[in-house]
Amino acid sequence: MQGNMLGVTPEAGDTLIASFARPAPAADVVQLLVSEMTLEEKAAQMTQAELGSVTPDDLARTGLGSVLGGGGGNPGDGSATAWRDAVDAFVEGSRRSRLGIPILYGVDAVHGHNNVLGATIFPHQIGLGATADAALVRAVARAAALETLATGVRWSFAPCLAVPQDVRWGRTYEGFSQDGVLAGQLGRAAVEGWHGDDLRRSGVLACPKHFVGEGAMVWGTAGGEHHPWIDWWDGWGAAWQIDQGDVRLSEDELRRDHLAPFVEAIDAGALTIMAGYASWHGERGHGNRYLLTDLLKRELGFEGFVVSDWMAIDQLDEDYGVAAAMAINAGVDMVMVPFDYERFIGAVVDQVSAGNIPLDRIDDAVARVLLAKHRIGLLDAEGADRAPDVSIDVVGCAQHRALARRAAAAGTVVLADRGALPIAPDADVLAAGAAIDDIGLACGGWTISWAGSAGAITTGRTVLDGLRDALGSDRVRLDAHGDADGATARVGVVTVHEPPYVEGGGDRADLAIPHDQLEVVRSVRDRVEQLVVVVISGRPLIVEPLLDIADAVVAAWLPGSEADGVADVLVGRSPATGTLPVAWPRSQAQVDGRPDSAPPPWPIGHGVPLGSAVAPSRSGGG
Ligand code: GLC
């Protein structure tokens, strides 16, 4: 190929990318590449495959645009080193393609680099919403970005900008708040944190999701396919009841309550946005041209690219070619296939050849993908060769864990307190509840595996660790099941919890505290002078039965791998400043939207403040 429009002639054997001036203007680079690409290469650039379905050599052969590790899609032994080696191999393979355009490797780093063993797991977004602290959210995203960069990953499918209205939804914890304004402020901060001050040198592309309005889906309208493990949820109420369901708001309501976070994110520089499974008055989001093109791209001026969600286009039509054309014509620019990517590429080529997808729509989609890659420095030799050099030691480093501990404390909300808090520094404590010493339960879904799991699934510190750090191990006795005969103490700290869940698998009709957990609370009640109950959950639960038993009830949400931050609030090392980001129903009737005689829900902003009293530190932690 002769010298290109940038006046640079690639050395023999060089790819086009290796020949670009550093950095050439985006418009020139993008236009040149698009003019060079075959239709097959354009379709490939619009394709995202999951890591188990593609090899580096496949990338060299096809010029695929992206690879993702979905929830639990972890390479090798799941260590940071294994991640970095796998991602580097995929990127290297893509640079051997004819045009040498590197892939974007995408992950769900939604509360830290949460698939990676030993990474810092930050509180889920609902807990960050309880901090209402944009600077803290920005710092958390920046720390997550550095841990993500350390493994060579330059794209995270975060932040989720859902504004959850029905807390029975399994993705409530992925949103910041039921208040769209707060969700927008924190969403903006998250995008700024992911991108950093120099997108080329130390940025990770954010991916605000899922556009738009999913927080308003109606219970009972779930539309997604049922996953084989649906029977997980015996006893926890139905699953897959609202997720991927239908939104029935007017356009004015949709714009008023659910659009603001995306406006903030675009203004903050977001270059990728994920479409949503939710339908709007029965029309699926991935096929809604008005939302994805007229509203998002034309009215809001979004210049980046829209990526589809996992197999979402398959739901548009039984004919895959028709489905692909519907999604792309609506405004999807990259498709998370994620398995049979050859089929998708072939479908696009066929649909364009048949005149069902205009070539200029393809060129626009490819140009948007390439623009994002150019902005992050992948489309010139300097950028492509110089992936940010962030040490693997950053993953799970002490500084990030301290930040996560601070965030867990700041998001802890005291719902009620009859003078039990803060726990006196000379108190002896009986600690009970399955979640009091369980990292997996404190982290919830999207942790190491897609749905997460109980147990010591990664490294970190629990609520029990924090209590012992503050009060001394000799004075904090673990009685996990609350059945240690005769054990008494001045103070009892008992957790109640939800098991980890994800997406529609966490849709739950009944938000009562399970009977067996209430039994543990009652058992400890009889053996202590003051009782503190800590709720570890992705959403509000009905705590009325606890209010009659406990002297204090605290919402800790899903605090992450540094749950000792929750204990910091209980013992007064950190002030209690957390406030509700969602209204907290006081009865199942209120959850269901039925009138009742219970006290009204605790409103957004509720939280019993505890002073900034700082208990004497026994080990200097905190
Ligand atoms: C999931 C989620 C989306 C996630 C994607 C990749 O189904 O809806 O939030 O980013 O697939 O794991």
XYZ file of C-alpha atoms and ligand atoms in Angstrom:
634
model
C 0.000 0.000 0.000
C 1.432 3.354 -0.996
C 1.836 6.322 1.323
C -1.452 7.208 2.954
C -3.234 10.523 3.345
C -1.093 11.304 6.375
C 1.944 11.411 4.098
C 3.494 8.454 5.817
C 4.392 5.251 3.975
C 4.420 2.178 6.171
C 7.662 0.298 6.266
C 7.417 -3.064 4.482
C 5.423 -5.402 6.743
C 4.285 -2.605 9.038
C 0.575 -2.422 9.705
C -1.188 0.788 8.822
C -1.412 1.708 12.495
C 2.339 1.507 12.901
C 2.753 4.137 10.228
C 0.641 6.917 11.726
C 2.191 10.122 12.888
C 1.856 10.542 16.641
C -0.954 11.282 17.220
C -2.565 12.043 13.921
C -5.874 13.964 14.015
C -8.739 11.594 14.806
C -10.799 12.574 11.778
C -7.912 11.833 9.420
C -7.057 8.504 11.010
C -10.651 7.345 11.188
C -11.456 8.408 7.653
C -8.351 6.725 6.315
C -9.032 3.470 8.111
C -12.671 3.340 7.089
C -11.674 3.983 3.482
C -9.192 1.110 3.662
C -11.466 -1.455 5.338
C -13.354 -4.135 3.488
C -17.005 -4.694 4.405
C -15.945 -7.846 6.248
C -13.375 -5.870 8.274
C -15.955 -3.210 9.069
C -18.377 -5.845 10.324
C -15.551 -7.396 12.360
C -14.721 -4.048 13.976
C -18.376 -3.896 15.119
C -18.068 -7.306 16.774
C -17.362 -8.188 20.408
C -16.688 -11.811 21.342
C -16.263 -13.342 24.793
C -12.810 -14.555 25.664
C -13.616 -18.284 25.527
C -14.911 -18.053 21.956
C -11.930 -16.422 20.294
C -8.122 -16.719 20.146
C -5.427 -14.124 19.437
C -4.925 -15.737 16.041
C -8.645 -15.322 15.316
C -8.203 -11.629 16.038
C -5.263 -11.446 13.660
C -7.304 -13.194 10.989
C -10.554 -11.233 11.380
C -9.694 -7.795 12.775
C -12.398 -8.161 15.469
C -13.096 -4.924 17.338
C -13.388 -6.170 20.908
C -13.174 -9.045 23.337
C -14.953 -9.171 26.696
C -14.675 -11.121 29.864
C -18.282 -11.223 31.052
C -19.310 -11.773 34.652
C -17.001 -14.527 35.854
C -15.270 -14.698 32.469
C -11.847 -15.022 34.075
C -8.714 -16.159 32.236
C -6.388 -18.783 33.667
C -6.347 -19.004 37.444
C -8.127 -15.649 37.730
C -5.083 -13.910 39.151
C -4.109 -10.421 38.059
C -1.076 -11.864 36.285
C -3.228 -14.334 34.370
C -5.546 -11.503 33.384
C -2.685 -9.315 32.170
C -1.084 -12.128 30.180
C -4.382 -13.083 28.537
C -5.337 -9.497 27.668
C -1.863 -8.757 26.324
C -2.064 -11.849 24.113
C -5.428 -10.793 22.699
C -4.226 -7.238 22.030
C -1.057 -8.555 20.407
C -3.138 -10.828 18.188
C -5.329 -7.940 17.059
C -2.280 -5.887 16.151
C -1.268 -8.637 13.763
C -4.462 -8.073 11.734
C -4.165 -6.538 8.267
C -4.798 -3.011 9.525
C -3.368 -3.592 12.984
C -6.274 -2.000 14.862
C -5.993 -3.111 18.502
C -9.041 -4.538 20.236
C -10.725 -2.946 23.177
C -10.884 -5.534 25.954
C -14.003 -4.925 28.083
C -14.920 -6.125 31.579
C -17.621 -5.583 34.179
C -15.462 -3.773 36.697
C -18.565 -2.485 38.468
C -17.224 -2.295 42.011
C -13.491 -2.568 41.515
C -11.781 -4.967 39.132
C -14.148 -7.421 40.723
C -13.513 -10.552 38.631
C -9.837 -10.599 39.619
C -8.657 -12.552 42.641
C -7.072 -10.214 45.170
C -8.408 -7.026 43.590
C -9.923 -4.377 45.829
C -13.694 -4.842 45.941
C -15.397 -1.520 46.576
C -18.959 -1.106 47.850
C -21.581 -1.687 45.190
C -23.012 1.522 43.756
C -26.031 1.641 46.087
C -23.569 1.907 48.969
C -21.658 4.629 47.143
C -24.980 6.370 46.611
C -25.419 6.332 50.388
C -22.232 8.376 50.690
C -23.639 11.050 48.336
C -19.987 12.007 47.923
C -18.962 12.665 44.300
C -15.290 13.167 45.180
C -15.235 9.775 46.889
C -16.975 8.110 43.934
C -14.436 9.680 41.576
C -11.560 8.395 43.723
C -13.077 4.902 43.817
C -13.445 4.833 40.036
C -9.878 6.079 39.596
C -8.542 3.345 41.889
C -10.587 0.730 40.037
C -9.235 2.127 36.773
C -5.640 1.707 37.930
C -6.263 -1.896 38.968
C -7.968 -2.498 35.640
C -5.111 -0.885 33.716
C -2.613 -3.069 35.569
C -4.142 -6.038 33.745
C -4.079 -4.314 30.349
C -7.829 -3.689 30.239
C -8.892 -0.317 28.763
C -12.723 -0.557 28.926
C -15.108 -1.104 31.833
C -18.868 -1.613 31.558
C -19.509 0.921 34.299
C -21.084 2.998 35.776
C -24.626 1.657 35.791
C -26.892 4.708 35.572
C -30.154 2.945 36.327
C -32.475 4.930 38.620
C -34.158 1.938 40.341
C -37.763 2.569 41.407
C -38.917 -0.939 42.354
C -36.441 -2.319 44.894
C -37.630 -5.865 44.175
C -35.419 -5.623 41.041
C -32.273 -7.729 41.271
C -30.148 -4.878 39.867
C -31.203 -2.274 42.462
C -27.737 -2.418 44.037
C -26.083 -1.563 40.716
C -27.705 1.883 40.712
C -26.516 4.845 42.743
C -29.918 6.141 43.766
C -33.663 6.364 43.164
C -33.001 10.076 42.702
C -31.984 10.796 39.127
C -30.137 13.973 40.057
C -27.934 12.201 42.613
C -27.446 9.310 40.196
C -26.308 11.839 37.604
C -23.867 13.599 39.907
C -22.267 10.339 41.002
C -22.378 8.907 37.485
C -20.492 11.935 36.187
C -17.893 11.493 38.937
C -17.500 7.829 38.046
C -16.885 8.591 34.365
C -14.331 11.230 35.348
C -12.624 8.727 37.629
C -12.449 6.021 34.968
C -11.087 8.420 32.336
C -8.674 10.228 34.631
C -6.762 13.357 33.684
C -5.100 11.822 30.635
C -7.290 9.370 28.765
C -4.437 8.265 26.521
C -1.921 7.640 29.256
C -4.007 6.338 32.136
C -7.596 6.204 31.066
C -10.064 3.329 31.010
C -13.113 3.912 28.839
C -16.263 4.105 30.938
C -19.511 2.634 29.635
C -22.573 4.245 31.215
C -25.393 1.714 31.075
C -28.097 0.678 30.247
C -29.664 3.307 28.018
C -32.419 4.262 29.120
C -35.136 3.985 31.781
C -34.606 0.420 33.044
C -35.096 1.591 36.615
C -38.789 2.083 35.863
C -39.526 -1.442 34.622
C -42.826 -2.865 35.812
C -42.961 -5.929 38.075
C -44.217 -9.017 36.264
C -43.120 -7.902 32.786
C -39.728 -9.666 32.757
C -38.708 -10.304 29.203
C -35.398 -12.062 29.249
C -34.829 -15.724 28.568
C -34.924 -17.858 31.692
C -31.501 -19.023 32.759
C -31.020 -22.693 33.691
C -30.267 -21.886 37.318
C -33.575 -20.185 38.040
C -34.320 -22.722 40.796
C -31.603 -21.109 42.932
C -34.332 -18.953 44.315
C -36.541 -21.455 46.163
C -37.658 -19.688 49.311
C -36.445 -16.299 48.254
C -39.454 -15.519 46.125
C -39.728 -15.530 42.373
C -36.847 -14.589 40.146
C -36.868 -13.062 36.664
C -40.001 -11.061 37.337
C -38.949 -7.556 36.383
C -35.459 -7.653 34.871
C -35.404 -7.055 31.127
C -39.035 -6.017 31.501
C -41.179 -3.184 30.228
C -41.092 0.542 31.028
C -44.469 2.249 30.763
C -43.599 5.868 31.424
C -44.560 8.773 29.217
C -41.698 10.336 27.308
C -41.808 13.325 29.648
C -41.452 11.037 32.689
C -38.680 9.049 31.010
C -36.761 12.232 30.241
C -37.454 13.801 33.625
C -36.488 10.880 35.854
C -34.085 8.666 33.892
C -32.230 10.646 31.241
C -30.279 13.116 33.407
C -27.549 10.642 34.424
C -26.732 9.965 30.771
C -26.665 13.686 29.961
C -24.152 14.111 32.795
C -22.086 11.152 31.624
C -21.921 12.380 28.027
C -20.921 15.822 29.242
C -18.212 14.147 31.317
C -16.790 12.680 28.108
C -18.262 9.177 27.924
C -17.300 7.548 24.615
C -19.206 4.275 24.968
C -22.740 3.629 26.198
C -24.457 0.273 26.594
C -27.986 -0.202 25.327
C -30.530 -1.758 27.676
C -32.591 -4.945 27.563
C -35.654 -3.094 28.862
C -38.512 -2.364 26.517
C -40.359 0.942 26.386
C -44.073 0.379 25.799
C -43.193 -3.020 24.386
C -40.417 -1.903 22.019
C -37.079 -3.398 22.991
C -34.333 -0.916 23.757
C -31.871 -2.480 21.322
C -34.228 -1.922 18.418
C -35.436 1.528 19.383
C -34.080 3.951 16.792
C -35.765 6.914 18.450
C -33.903 6.333 21.714
C -30.524 5.191 20.364
C -30.195 7.501 17.381
C -32.656 10.395 17.475
C -32.376 10.996 21.235
C -28.923 9.735 22.233
C -26.857 10.556 19.176
C -28.645 13.448 17.545
C -30.330 15.316 20.372
C -27.782 14.631 23.112
C -24.851 14.732 20.671
C -23.265 11.484 21.820
C -20.249 11.014 19.513
C -19.042 7.687 20.866
C -20.390 4.232 20.174
C -23.305 2.197 21.473
C -22.509 -1.370 22.479
C -25.285 -3.934 22.805
C -25.779 -6.038 25.885
C -25.065 -9.788 26.092
C -27.039 -11.597 23.345
C -29.553 -8.780 23.530
C -30.011 -8.458 19.761
C -31.072 -12.119 19.652
C -34.271 -11.048 21.414
C -35.242 -8.695 18.584
C -36.277 -11.333 16.029
C -36.116 -15.078 15.513
C -34.239 -14.425 12.270
C -30.728 -13.464 13.363
C -30.010 -11.465 10.222
C -33.186 -9.468 10.699
C -32.291 -8.945 14.368
C -28.811 -7.721 13.483
C -30.221 -5.278 10.940
C -32.823 -4.008 13.433
C -30.171 -3.335 16.086
C -27.644 -1.696 13.774
C -30.231 0.425 11.990
C -31.567 1.515 15.387
C -28.121 2.759 16.371
C -26.161 -0.105 17.899
C -22.556 0.279 16.731
C -20.890 -2.740 18.351
C -22.610 -6.031 19.157
C -21.773 -8.118 22.237
C -22.476 -11.283 20.298
C -20.731 -12.901 22.328
C -20.211 -16.510 21.165
C -20.646 -17.153 17.427
C -19.008 -13.989 16.162
C -18.476 -15.447 12.662
C -22.242 -15.777 12.347
C -22.696 -12.132 13.296
C -20.068 -10.903 10.829
C -21.659 -12.969 8.092
C -25.107 -11.692 8.974
C -23.975 -8.076 8.726
C -22.277 -8.644 5.368
C -25.391 -10.381 4.045
C -27.744 -7.687 5.353
C -25.655 -4.901 3.811
C -25.395 -6.799 0.534
C -29.163 -7.267 0.579
C -29.652 -3.548 1.089
C -31.197 -3.972 4.557
C -28.403 -2.040 6.308
C -27.147 1.088 4.521
C -23.366 1.110 4.057
C -23.187 4.623 5.494
C -24.721 3.277 8.751
C -21.920 0.694 8.872
C -19.307 3.370 8.157
C -20.784 5.560 10.902
C -20.718 2.693 13.415
C -17.103 1.818 12.562
C -16.062 5.466 12.688
C -17.565 5.783 16.183
C -15.690 2.733 17.409
C -12.443 4.000 15.883
C -12.937 7.454 17.374
C -13.126 5.958 20.870
C -10.032 3.876 20.171
C -8.204 6.940 18.891
C -9.134 8.994 21.950
C -7.678 6.352 24.244
C -4.498 6.206 22.191
C -4.845 2.878 20.408
C -4.662 4.224 16.839
C -1.134 5.400 16.650
C 2.098 3.608 17.161
C 2.917 5.596 20.263
C -0.423 4.782 21.870
C -0.709 1.224 20.712
C 2.815 0.365 21.742
C 2.663 2.135 25.042
C -0.151 0.596 27.019
C -0.147 2.481 30.312
C 2.592 0.970 32.460
C 0.779 0.403 35.716
C 2.406 -2.119 38.012
C 0.517 -5.335 38.750
C 1.226 -4.559 42.417
C -1.480 -1.918 42.252
C -4.089 -4.678 42.275
C -5.466 -4.924 45.801
C -2.849 -2.497 47.171
C -3.121 -1.160 50.722
C -3.944 2.359 49.534
C -6.939 1.162 47.555
C -8.114 -1.057 50.384
C -7.991 1.890 52.754
C -10.097 3.852 50.260
C -12.574 0.962 50.039
C -12.737 0.810 53.841
C -13.451 4.536 53.948
C -16.146 4.146 51.299
C -17.762 1.259 53.199
C -17.882 3.438 56.321
C -19.204 6.475 54.474
C -22.002 4.410 52.919
C -23.135 2.842 56.177
C -26.531 4.227 57.199
C -27.822 4.145 60.776
C -31.537 3.508 60.288
C -32.409 3.583 63.987
C -30.469 3.856 67.249
C -31.663 3.892 70.855
C -28.240 4.889 72.177
C -26.387 1.664 71.406
C -23.952 3.409 69.045
C -21.078 3.963 69.025
C -20.074 0.803 70.895
C -17.973 1.732 73.926
C -14.261 1.026 73.513
C -14.211 -1.151 76.640
C -17.259 -3.215 75.672
C -17.169 -6.947 75.157
C -19.054 -8.093 72.091
C -20.878 -11.191 70.916
C -20.699 -11.262 67.102
C -23.201 -13.400 65.182
C -24.788 -13.852 61.789
C -23.550 -15.635 58.678
C -22.317 -12.395 57.049
C -20.362 -11.040 60.012
C -17.218 -12.862 58.923
C -17.892 -13.629 55.244
C -16.237 -11.668 52.411
C -18.381 -13.231 49.717
C -21.631 -12.176 51.398
C -20.234 -8.678 51.950
C -19.342 -8.356 48.258
C -22.518 -9.707 46.660
C -22.945 -10.278 42.937
C -20.383 -9.432 40.245
C -17.555 -10.687 42.444
C -15.073 -13.297 41.123
C -18.055 -15.056 39.533
C -21.080 -13.570 37.809
C -23.465 -14.013 40.732
C -20.862 -14.019 43.481
C -20.941 -16.553 46.327
C -20.571 -16.868 50.077
C -17.238 -17.692 51.656
C -13.639 -16.554 51.473
C -13.837 -16.003 47.708
C -11.083 -13.389 47.704
C -8.887 -11.482 50.131
C -10.180 -8.741 52.406
C -11.457 -7.926 55.880
C -14.857 -8.573 57.407
C -17.074 -6.758 59.887
C -15.713 -9.125 62.536
C -12.145 -8.201 61.617
C -13.028 -4.561 62.078
C -14.631 -5.139 65.481
C -11.638 -7.107 66.699
C -9.227 -4.536 65.312
C -10.966 -1.823 67.301
C -11.905 -3.629 70.496
C -9.366 -6.412 70.703
C -9.814 -10.027 69.659
C -10.077 -11.115 73.258
C -13.221 -9.072 73.670
C -15.055 -9.966 70.497
C -16.407 -13.504 70.531
C -17.723 -15.041 67.308
C -20.947 -16.953 67.711
C -21.840 -17.138 64.012
C -25.052 -19.125 64.453
C -26.020 -17.468 67.696
C -26.175 -20.780 69.472
C -23.177 -20.636 71.797
C -24.855 -21.756 75.036
C -24.514 -19.339 77.870
C -22.300 -16.879 75.977
C -23.156 -13.362 77.153
C -21.716 -9.919 76.497
C -22.475 -6.253 77.020
C -23.083 -5.729 73.284
C -24.298 -8.021 70.534
C -23.580 -7.315 66.855
C -25.617 -9.521 64.528
C -25.830 -9.405 60.745
C -28.806 -10.281 58.598
C -28.174 -10.632 54.873
C -29.226 -11.503 51.362
C -27.364 -14.268 49.504
C -25.390 -12.976 46.512
C -27.421 -12.581 43.338
C -27.215 -10.917 39.968
C -29.546 -9.398 37.396
C -32.946 -11.062 37.131
C -31.780 -13.870 39.363
C -32.126 -11.351 42.173
C -35.668 -10.256 41.368
C -37.451 -10.930 44.645
C -41.072 -10.485 45.644
C -40.675 -10.926 49.393
C -38.225 -8.623 51.160
C -38.721 -10.021 54.665
C -35.762 -11.051 56.827
C -35.708 -14.876 56.687
C -37.019 -16.622 59.761
C -33.775 -18.472 60.498
C -31.874 -15.173 60.536
C -34.419 -13.612 62.901
C -33.889 -16.584 65.200
C -30.176 -15.786 65.430
C -31.039 -12.178 66.304
C -33.475 -13.304 69.000
C -30.984 -15.801 70.420
C -28.347 -13.097 70.873
C -30.912 -10.611 72.185
C -31.430 -12.744 75.281
C -27.719 -12.725 76.103
C -26.614 -9.110 75.694
C -27.432 -5.720 77.222
C -27.448 -3.848 73.904
C -28.064 -5.289 70.462
C -26.948 -3.864 67.101
C -28.224 -5.438 63.872
C -26.335 -4.849 60.609
C -28.194 -5.417 57.324
C -25.918 -6.711 54.512
C -28.057 -6.440 51.394
C -28.321 -5.044 47.895
C -31.550 -3.198 48.702
C -33.909 -2.341 51.555
C -35.323 -5.294 53.513
C -38.312 -5.210 55.867
C -36.661 -4.548 59.229
C -39.814 -3.890 61.287
C -39.395 -7.147 63.295
C -35.874 -6.008 64.189
C -36.955 -2.620 65.496
C -38.770 -4.260 68.382
C -35.741 -6.385 69.259
C -32.614 -4.359 68.475
C -31.294 -1.166 70.029
C -29.802 -0.104 66.704
C -30.332 -1.149 63.070
C -27.691 -0.256 60.473
C -27.780 -0.619 56.668
C -24.349 -1.607 55.327
C -25.511 -2.524 51.769
C -22.831 -4.636 50.003
C -19.690 -3.068 51.518
C -17.131 -5.116 49.594
C -13.787 -6.651 50.554
C -13.036 -4.002 53.195
C -16.139 -4.464 55.334
C -14.144 -3.463 58.393
C -15.221 0.006 57.343
C -18.712 -0.890 58.595
C -17.267 -1.767 62.007
C -15.481 1.589 62.000
C -18.894 3.260 62.178
C -20.189 0.860 64.853
C -17.263 1.616 67.171
C -17.058 5.328 66.408
C -13.769 5.276 64.477
C -15.729 6.805 61.603
C -18.703 9.123 62.012
C -22.047 7.846 60.710
C -22.746 10.130 57.767
C -24.414 7.737 55.356
C -27.926 8.589 54.123
C -30.480 6.520 52.203
C -30.097 6.715 48.408
C -33.402 4.887 48.044
C -36.604 5.062 50.116
C -36.716 2.222 52.649
C -40.155 0.526 52.831
C -41.475 -0.295 56.307
C -43.744 -3.139 55.197
C -44.239 -5.627 52.390
C -47.400 -3.748 51.484
C -45.301 -0.676 50.791
C -42.922 -2.782 48.674
C -45.910 -3.946 46.670
C -47.360 -0.466 46.441
C -50.415 -1.278 48.568
C -51.822 1.065 51.253
C -51.175 0.030 54.881
C -50.971 1.366 58.421
C -47.203 0.950 58.857
C -45.060 4.069 59.355
C -44.175 5.655 56.017
C -40.946 4.523 54.315
C -37.761 6.111 55.552
C -37.186 8.685 52.794
C -34.174 9.262 50.595
C -31.709 11.196 52.759
C -32.666 9.439 56.020
C -29.833 8.454 58.330
C -29.240 8.897 62.071
C -26.031 10.911 62.276
C -23.499 9.831 64.859
C -20.881 12.347 65.896
C -17.336 12.373 64.754
C -16.322 10.737 68.013
C -13.240 8.720 67.322
C -12.681 5.725 69.578
C -9.114 5.194 70.737
C -7.454 3.112 68.074
C -6.020 -0.124 69.434
C -3.990 -0.878 66.380
C -3.835 2.392 64.506
C -6.066 1.058 61.740
C -8.754 3.069 60.005
C -24.875 -8.536 31.318
C -25.335 -7.203 31.848
C -24.416 -6.056 31.495
C -22.989 -6.550 31.402
C -22.904 -7.514 30.240
C -21.504 -8.127 30.102
O -25.960 -9.291 30.878
O -26.674 -6.805 31.534
O -24.580 -5.059 32.505
O -22.108 -5.457 31.205
O -23.860 -8.558 30.332
O -21.238 -8.965 31.201
